[in-house]
């Protein structure tokens, strides 16, 4: 499992393969009536868009930190494991990475109430539609799923903020 995580952390090809397979499964699940070639086309399209976004984000982050994609993956792993590097250049790169990620999380936090409100409106709308049509099973499951997703996003955001603040403090002490 550790080698799979490291492979997915470093390789765009591995990420593309995983996205393609997941996209193929989800497309096949929701579009059972269509030809399998359509499933493959849609999955390839989803994969292309996702990998383009990932590549741009990875390149921008690597440029901001001053390292390559592999070095960025190593620095992110060290942040996750709360390992402060001994090398002064690597410490400087990690400081830039932590500052960049904290800035992104703080900028995204401005939109968090709007995002949560939109998710809540969608969930309430689904419940209303379910009540009007008389079928509440799917809307209730959808609302529970939406609540779990929002809770998970908020928990991961809080966890990332705590981790990055601890790493910033540890880097200041060095």
PDB file of C-alpha atoms in Angstrom:
ATOM      1  CA  UNK A   1       0.000   0.000   0.000  1.00  0.00           C
ATOM      2  CA  UNK A   2       2.867   2.361   0.789  1.00  0.00           C
ATOM      3  CA  UNK A   3       4.448   1.843  -2.633  1.00  0.00           C
ATOM      4  CA  UNK A   4       1.082   2.430  -4.332  1.00  0.00           C
ATOM      5  CA  UNK A   5       0.653   5.707  -2.435  1.00  0.00           C
ATOM      6  CA  UNK A   6       4.170   6.779  -3.378  1.00  0.00           C
ATOM      7  CA  UNK A   7       3.581   5.808  -7.022  1.00  0.00           C
ATOM      8  CA  UNK A   8       0.338   7.797  -7.148  1.00  0.00           C
ATOM      9  CA  UNK A   9       2.076  10.718  -5.429  1.00  0.00           C
ATOM     10  CA  UNK A  10       4.871  10.914  -7.981  1.00  0.00           C
ATOM     11  CA  UNK A  11       3.511   9.636 -11.299  1.00  0.00           C
ATOM     12  CA  UNK A  12       0.984  11.387 -13.523  1.00  0.00           C
ATOM     13  CA  UNK A  13       0.733   8.182 -15.555  1.00  0.00           C
ATOM     14  CA  UNK A  14      -0.354   6.204 -12.495  1.00  0.00           C
ATOM     15  CA  UNK A  15      -2.855   8.924 -11.615  1.00  0.00           C
ATOM     16  CA  UNK A  16      -4.166   8.923 -15.195  1.00  0.00           C
ATOM     17  CA  UNK A  17      -4.581   5.153 -15.128  1.00  0.00           C
ATOM     18  CA  UNK A  18      -6.493   5.273 -11.862  1.00  0.00           C
ATOM     19  CA  UNK A  19      -8.715   8.144 -13.037  1.00  0.00           C
ATOM     20  CA  UNK A  20      -9.400   6.350 -16.321  1.00  0.00           C
ATOM     21  CA  UNK A  21     -10.396   3.099 -14.608  1.00  0.00           C
ATOM     22  CA  UNK A  22     -12.590   4.870 -12.060  1.00  0.00           C
ATOM     23  CA  UNK A  23     -14.160   7.002 -14.778  1.00  0.00           C
ATOM     24  CA  UNK A  24     -14.801   3.923 -16.876  1.00  0.00           C
ATOM     25  CA  UNK A  25     -16.522   2.167 -13.983  1.00  0.00           C
ATOM     26  CA  UNK A  26     -18.674   5.157 -13.070  1.00  0.00           C
ATOM     27  CA  UNK A  27     -19.577   5.823 -16.706  1.00  0.00           C
ATOM     28  CA  UNK A  28     -20.501   2.166 -17.226  1.00  0.00           C
ATOM     29  CA  UNK A  29     -22.603   2.255 -14.068  1.00  0.00           C
ATOM     30  CA  UNK A  30     -24.607   5.320 -15.079  1.00  0.00           C
ATOM     31  CA  UNK A  31     -24.746   4.713 -18.845  1.00  0.00           C
ATOM     32  CA  UNK A  32     -25.508   1.010 -19.060  1.00  0.00           C
ATOM     33  CA  UNK A  33     -27.554   1.372 -22.234  1.00  0.00           C
ATOM     34  CA  UNK A  34     -24.775   2.919 -24.296  1.00  0.00           C
ATOM     35  CA  UNK A  35     -22.064   1.152 -26.240  1.00  0.00           C
ATOM     36  CA  UNK A  36     -18.828   0.402 -24.325  1.00  0.00           C
ATOM     37  CA  UNK A  37     -16.898   2.588 -26.786  1.00  0.00           C
ATOM     38  CA  UNK A  38     -18.869   5.569 -25.435  1.00  0.00           C
ATOM     39  CA  UNK A  39     -17.813   4.584 -21.925  1.00  0.00           C
ATOM     40  CA  UNK A  40     -14.166   4.535 -22.985  1.00  0.00           C
ATOM     41  CA  UNK A  41     -14.517   7.888 -24.785  1.00  0.00           C
ATOM     42  CA  UNK A  42     -16.134   9.579 -21.787  1.00  0.00           C
ATOM     43  CA  UNK A  43     -13.584   8.109 -19.402  1.00  0.00           C
ATOM     44  CA  UNK A  44     -10.716   9.251 -21.638  1.00  0.00           C
ATOM     45  CA  UNK A  45     -12.232  12.738 -21.768  1.00  0.00           C
ATOM     46  CA  UNK A  46     -12.568  12.898 -17.974  1.00  0.00           C
ATOM     47  CA  UNK A  47      -9.010  11.631 -17.602  1.00  0.00           C
ATOM     48  CA  UNK A  48      -7.625  14.208 -20.019  1.00  0.00           C
ATOM     49  CA  UNK A  49      -9.295  17.094 -18.230  1.00  0.00           C
ATOM     50  CA  UNK A  50      -8.280  15.847 -14.772  1.00  0.00           C
ATOM     51  CA  UNK A  51      -4.650  15.241 -15.747  1.00  0.00           C
ATOM     52  CA  UNK A  52      -4.406  18.641 -17.431  1.00  0.00           C
ATOM     53  CA  UNK A  53      -5.631  20.311 -14.229  1.00  0.00           C
ATOM     54  CA  UNK A  54      -3.281  18.192 -12.090  1.00  0.00           C
ATOM     55  CA  UNK A  55      -0.285  18.940 -14.320  1.00  0.00           C
ATOM     56  CA  UNK A  56      -0.924  22.690 -14.224  1.00  0.00           C
ATOM     57  CA  UNK A  57      -1.349  22.639 -10.434  1.00  0.00           C
ATOM     58  CA  UNK A  58       1.769  20.520  -9.965  1.00  0.00           C
ATOM     59  CA  UNK A  59       3.862  22.741 -12.246  1.00  0.00           C
ATOM     60  CA  UNK A  60       2.638  25.925 -10.554  1.00  0.00           C
ATOM     61  CA  UNK A  61       3.335  24.528  -7.077  1.00  0.00           C
ATOM     62  CA  UNK A  62       6.774  23.244  -8.088  1.00  0.00           C
ATOM     63  CA  UNK A  63       7.639  26.653  -9.567  1.00  0.00           C
ATOM     64  CA  UNK A  64       6.454  28.448  -6.430  1.00  0.00           C
ATOM     65  CA  UNK A  65       8.517  26.170  -4.203  1.00  0.00           C
ATOM     66  CA  UNK A  66      11.565  26.095  -6.468  1.00  0.00           C
ATOM     67  CA  UNK A  67      11.840  22.362  -7.033  1.00  0.00           C
ATOM     68  CA  UNK A  68      10.742  19.701  -9.494  1.00  0.00           C
ATOM     69  CA  UNK A  69       7.664  17.475  -9.250  1.00  0.00           C
ATOM     70  CA  UNK A  70       9.556  14.694  -7.451  1.00  0.00           C
ATOM     71  CA  UNK A  71      10.975  17.120  -4.909  1.00  0.00           C
ATOM     72  CA  UNK A  72       7.524  18.559  -4.400  1.00  0.00           C
ATOM     73  CA  UNK A  73       6.143  15.074  -3.696  1.00  0.00           C
ATOM     74  CA  UNK A  74       8.950  14.455  -1.184  1.00  0.00           C
ATOM     75  CA  UNK A  75       8.307  17.762   0.558  1.00  0.00           C
ATOM     76  CA  UNK A  76       4.572  17.051   0.754  1.00  0.00           C
ATOM     77  CA  UNK A  77       5.312  13.627   2.251  1.00  0.00           C
ATOM     78  CA  UNK A  78       7.584  15.219   4.847  1.00  0.00           C
ATOM     79  CA  UNK A  79       4.874  17.747   5.715  1.00  0.00           C
ATOM     80  CA  UNK A  80       2.344  14.929   6.149  1.00  0.00           C
ATOM     81  CA  UNK A  81       4.745  13.046   8.431  1.00  0.00           C
ATOM     82  CA  UNK A  82       5.882  16.199  10.267  1.00  0.00           C
ATOM     83  CA  UNK A  83       9.525  15.672   9.302  1.00  0.00           C
ATOM     84  CA  UNK A  84      11.623  18.819   9.310  1.00  0.00           C
ATOM     85  CA  UNK A  85      14.514  18.576   6.819  1.00  0.00           C
ATOM     86  CA  UNK A  86      18.054  19.211   8.028  1.00  0.00           C
ATOM     87  CA  UNK A  87      19.314  20.760   4.790  1.00  0.00           C
ATOM     88  CA  UNK A  88      18.883  24.576   4.827  1.00  0.00           C
ATOM     89  CA  UNK A  89      17.904  24.696   1.134  1.00  0.00           C
ATOM     90  CA  UNK A  90      15.291  22.017   1.656  1.00  0.00           C
ATOM     91  CA  UNK A  91      14.022  23.885   4.723  1.00  0.00           C
ATOM     92  CA  UNK A  92      13.651  27.038   2.641  1.00  0.00           C
ATOM     93  CA  UNK A  93      11.768  25.107  -0.036  1.00  0.00           C
ATOM     94  CA  UNK A  94       9.531  23.593   2.638  1.00  0.00           C
ATOM     95  CA  UNK A  95       8.841  27.047   4.093  1.00  0.00           C
ATOM     96  CA  UNK A  96       7.754  28.237   0.655  1.00  0.00           C
ATOM     97  CA  UNK A  97       5.589  25.130   0.213  1.00  0.00           C
ATOM     98  CA  UNK A  98       3.916  25.545   3.605  1.00  0.00           C
ATOM     99  CA  UNK A  99       3.308  29.250   2.953  1.00  0.00           C
ATOM    100  CA  UNK A 100       1.879  28.491  -0.501  1.00  0.00           C
ATOM    101  CA  UNK A 101      -0.461  25.785   0.798  1.00  0.00           C
ATOM    102  CA  UNK A 102      -1.607  27.869   3.747  1.00  0.00           C
ATOM    103  CA  UNK A 103      -2.316  30.749   1.390  1.00  0.00           C
ATOM    104  CA  UNK A 104      -4.371  28.489  -0.868  1.00  0.00           C
ATOM    105  CA  UNK A 105      -6.370  27.118   2.055  1.00  0.00           C
ATOM    106  CA  UNK A 106      -7.028  30.606   3.415  1.00  0.00           C
ATOM    107  CA  UNK A 107      -8.120  31.904   0.004  1.00  0.00           C
ATOM    108  CA  UNK A 108     -10.386  28.888  -0.473  1.00  0.00           C
ATOM    109  CA  UNK A 109     -11.789  29.426   3.038  1.00  0.00           C
ATOM    110  CA  UNK A 110     -13.394  32.658   1.856  1.00  0.00           C
ATOM    111  CA  UNK A 111     -15.629  30.637  -0.458  1.00  0.00           C
ATOM    112  CA  UNK A 112     -16.398  27.921   2.089  1.00  0.00           C
ATOM    113  CA  UNK A 113     -19.685  29.400   3.403  1.00  0.00           C
ATOM    114  CA  UNK A 114     -20.956  29.849  -0.156  1.00  0.00           C
ATOM    115  CA  UNK A 115     -19.946  26.301  -1.076  1.00  0.00           C
ATOM    116  CA  UNK A 116     -21.614  24.867   2.022  1.00  0.00           C
ATOM    117  CA  UNK A 117     -24.735  26.939   1.379  1.00  0.00           C
ATOM    118  CA  UNK A 118     -24.941  25.722  -2.208  1.00  0.00           C
ATOM    119  CA  UNK A 119     -24.572  22.113  -1.076  1.00  0.00           C
ATOM    120  CA  UNK A 120     -27.277  22.645   1.528  1.00  0.00           C
ATOM    121  CA  UNK A 121     -29.617  24.167  -1.052  1.00  0.00           C
ATOM    122  CA  UNK A 122     -29.049  21.248  -3.409  1.00  0.00           C
ATOM    123  CA  UNK A 123     -29.760  18.759  -0.608  1.00  0.00           C
ATOM    124  CA  UNK A 124     -32.916  20.594   0.480  1.00  0.00           C
ATOM    125  CA  UNK A 125     -34.028  20.833  -3.152  1.00  0.00           C
ATOM    126  CA  UNK A 126     -33.595  17.094  -3.582  1.00  0.00           C
ATOM    127  CA  UNK A 127     -35.628  16.459  -0.417  1.00  0.00           C
ATOM    128  CA  UNK A 128     -38.407  18.759  -1.642  1.00  0.00           C
ATOM    129  CA  UNK A 129     -38.457  17.066  -5.036  1.00  0.00           C
ATOM    130  CA  UNK A 130     -38.565  13.694  -3.320  1.00  0.00           C
ATOM    131  CA  UNK A 131     -41.451  14.790  -1.112  1.00  0.00           C
ATOM    132  CA  UNK A 132     -43.375  16.147  -4.114  1.00  0.00           C
ATOM    133  CA  UNK A 133     -42.878  13.002  -6.175  1.00  0.00           C
ATOM    134  CA  UNK A 134     -43.485  10.692  -3.234  1.00  0.00           C
ATOM    135  CA  UNK A 135     -40.139   8.926  -3.444  1.00  0.00           C
ATOM    136  CA  UNK A 136     -37.925   9.850  -0.501  1.00  0.00           C
ATOM    137  CA  UNK A 137     -35.415   6.986  -0.557  1.00  0.00           C
ATOM    138  CA  UNK A 138     -32.945   8.485  -3.043  1.00  0.00           C
ATOM    139  CA  UNK A 139     -33.249  12.100  -1.790  1.00  0.00           C
ATOM    140  CA  UNK A 140     -32.609  11.031   1.809  1.00  0.00           C
ATOM    141  CA  UNK A 141     -29.583   8.962   0.765  1.00  0.00           C
ATOM    142  CA  UNK A 142     -28.368  11.865  -1.383  1.00  0.00           C
ATOM    143  CA  UNK A 143     -28.759  14.310   1.509  1.00  0.00           C
ATOM    144  CA  UNK A 144     -26.904  11.978   3.871  1.00  0.00           C
ATOM    145  CA  UNK A 145     -24.147  11.561   1.297  1.00  0.00           C
ATOM    146  CA  UNK A 146     -23.952  15.322   0.832  1.00  0.00           C
ATOM    147  CA  UNK A 147     -23.738  15.846   4.602  1.00  0.00           C
ATOM    148  CA  UNK A 148     -20.982  13.231   4.845  1.00  0.00           C
ATOM    149  CA  UNK A 149     -19.084  14.825   1.956  1.00  0.00           C
ATOM    150  CA  UNK A 150     -19.298  18.299   3.496  1.00  0.00           C
ATOM    151  CA  UNK A 151     -18.247  16.965   6.901  1.00  0.00           C
ATOM    152  CA  UNK A 152     -15.310  15.133   5.342  1.00  0.00           C
ATOM    153  CA  UNK A 153     -14.182  18.234   3.401  1.00  0.00           C
ATOM    154  CA  UNK A 154     -14.354  20.401   6.526  1.00  0.00           C
ATOM    155  CA  UNK A 155     -12.510  17.782   8.582  1.00  0.00           C
ATOM    156  CA  UNK A 156      -9.756  17.411   5.953  1.00  0.00           C
ATOM    157  CA  UNK A 157      -9.418  21.188   5.689  1.00  0.00           C
ATOM    158  CA  UNK A 158      -9.067  21.531   9.457  1.00  0.00           C
ATOM    159  CA  UNK A 159      -6.573  18.664   9.549  1.00  0.00           C
ATOM    160  CA  UNK A 160      -4.504  20.200   6.753  1.00  0.00           C
ATOM    161  CA  UNK A 161      -4.520  23.617   8.403  1.00  0.00           C
ATOM    162  CA  UNK A 162      -3.385  22.115  11.722  1.00  0.00           C
ATOM    163  CA  UNK A 163      -0.659  20.107  10.012  1.00  0.00           C
ATOM    164  CA  UNK A 164       0.617  23.116   8.069  1.00  0.00           C
ATOM    165  CA  UNK A 165       0.579  25.397  11.132  1.00  0.00           C
ATOM    166  CA  UNK A 166       2.531  22.787  13.129  1.00  0.00           C
ATOM    167  CA  UNK A 167       5.061  22.491  10.300  1.00  0.00           C
ATOM    168  CA  UNK A 168       5.402  26.280  10.043  1.00  0.00           C
ATOM    169  CA  UNK A 169       6.078  26.405  13.791  1.00  0.00           C
ATOM    170  CA  UNK A 170       8.620  23.580  13.577  1.00  0.00           C
ATOM    171  CA  UNK A 171      10.402  25.325  10.698  1.00  0.00           C
ATOM    172  CA  UNK A 172      10.581  28.571  12.697  1.00  0.00           C
ATOM    173  CA  UNK A 173      12.213  26.726  15.577  1.00  0.00           C
ATOM    174  CA  UNK A 174      14.950  25.387  13.292  1.00  0.00           C
TER     175      UNK A 174
END
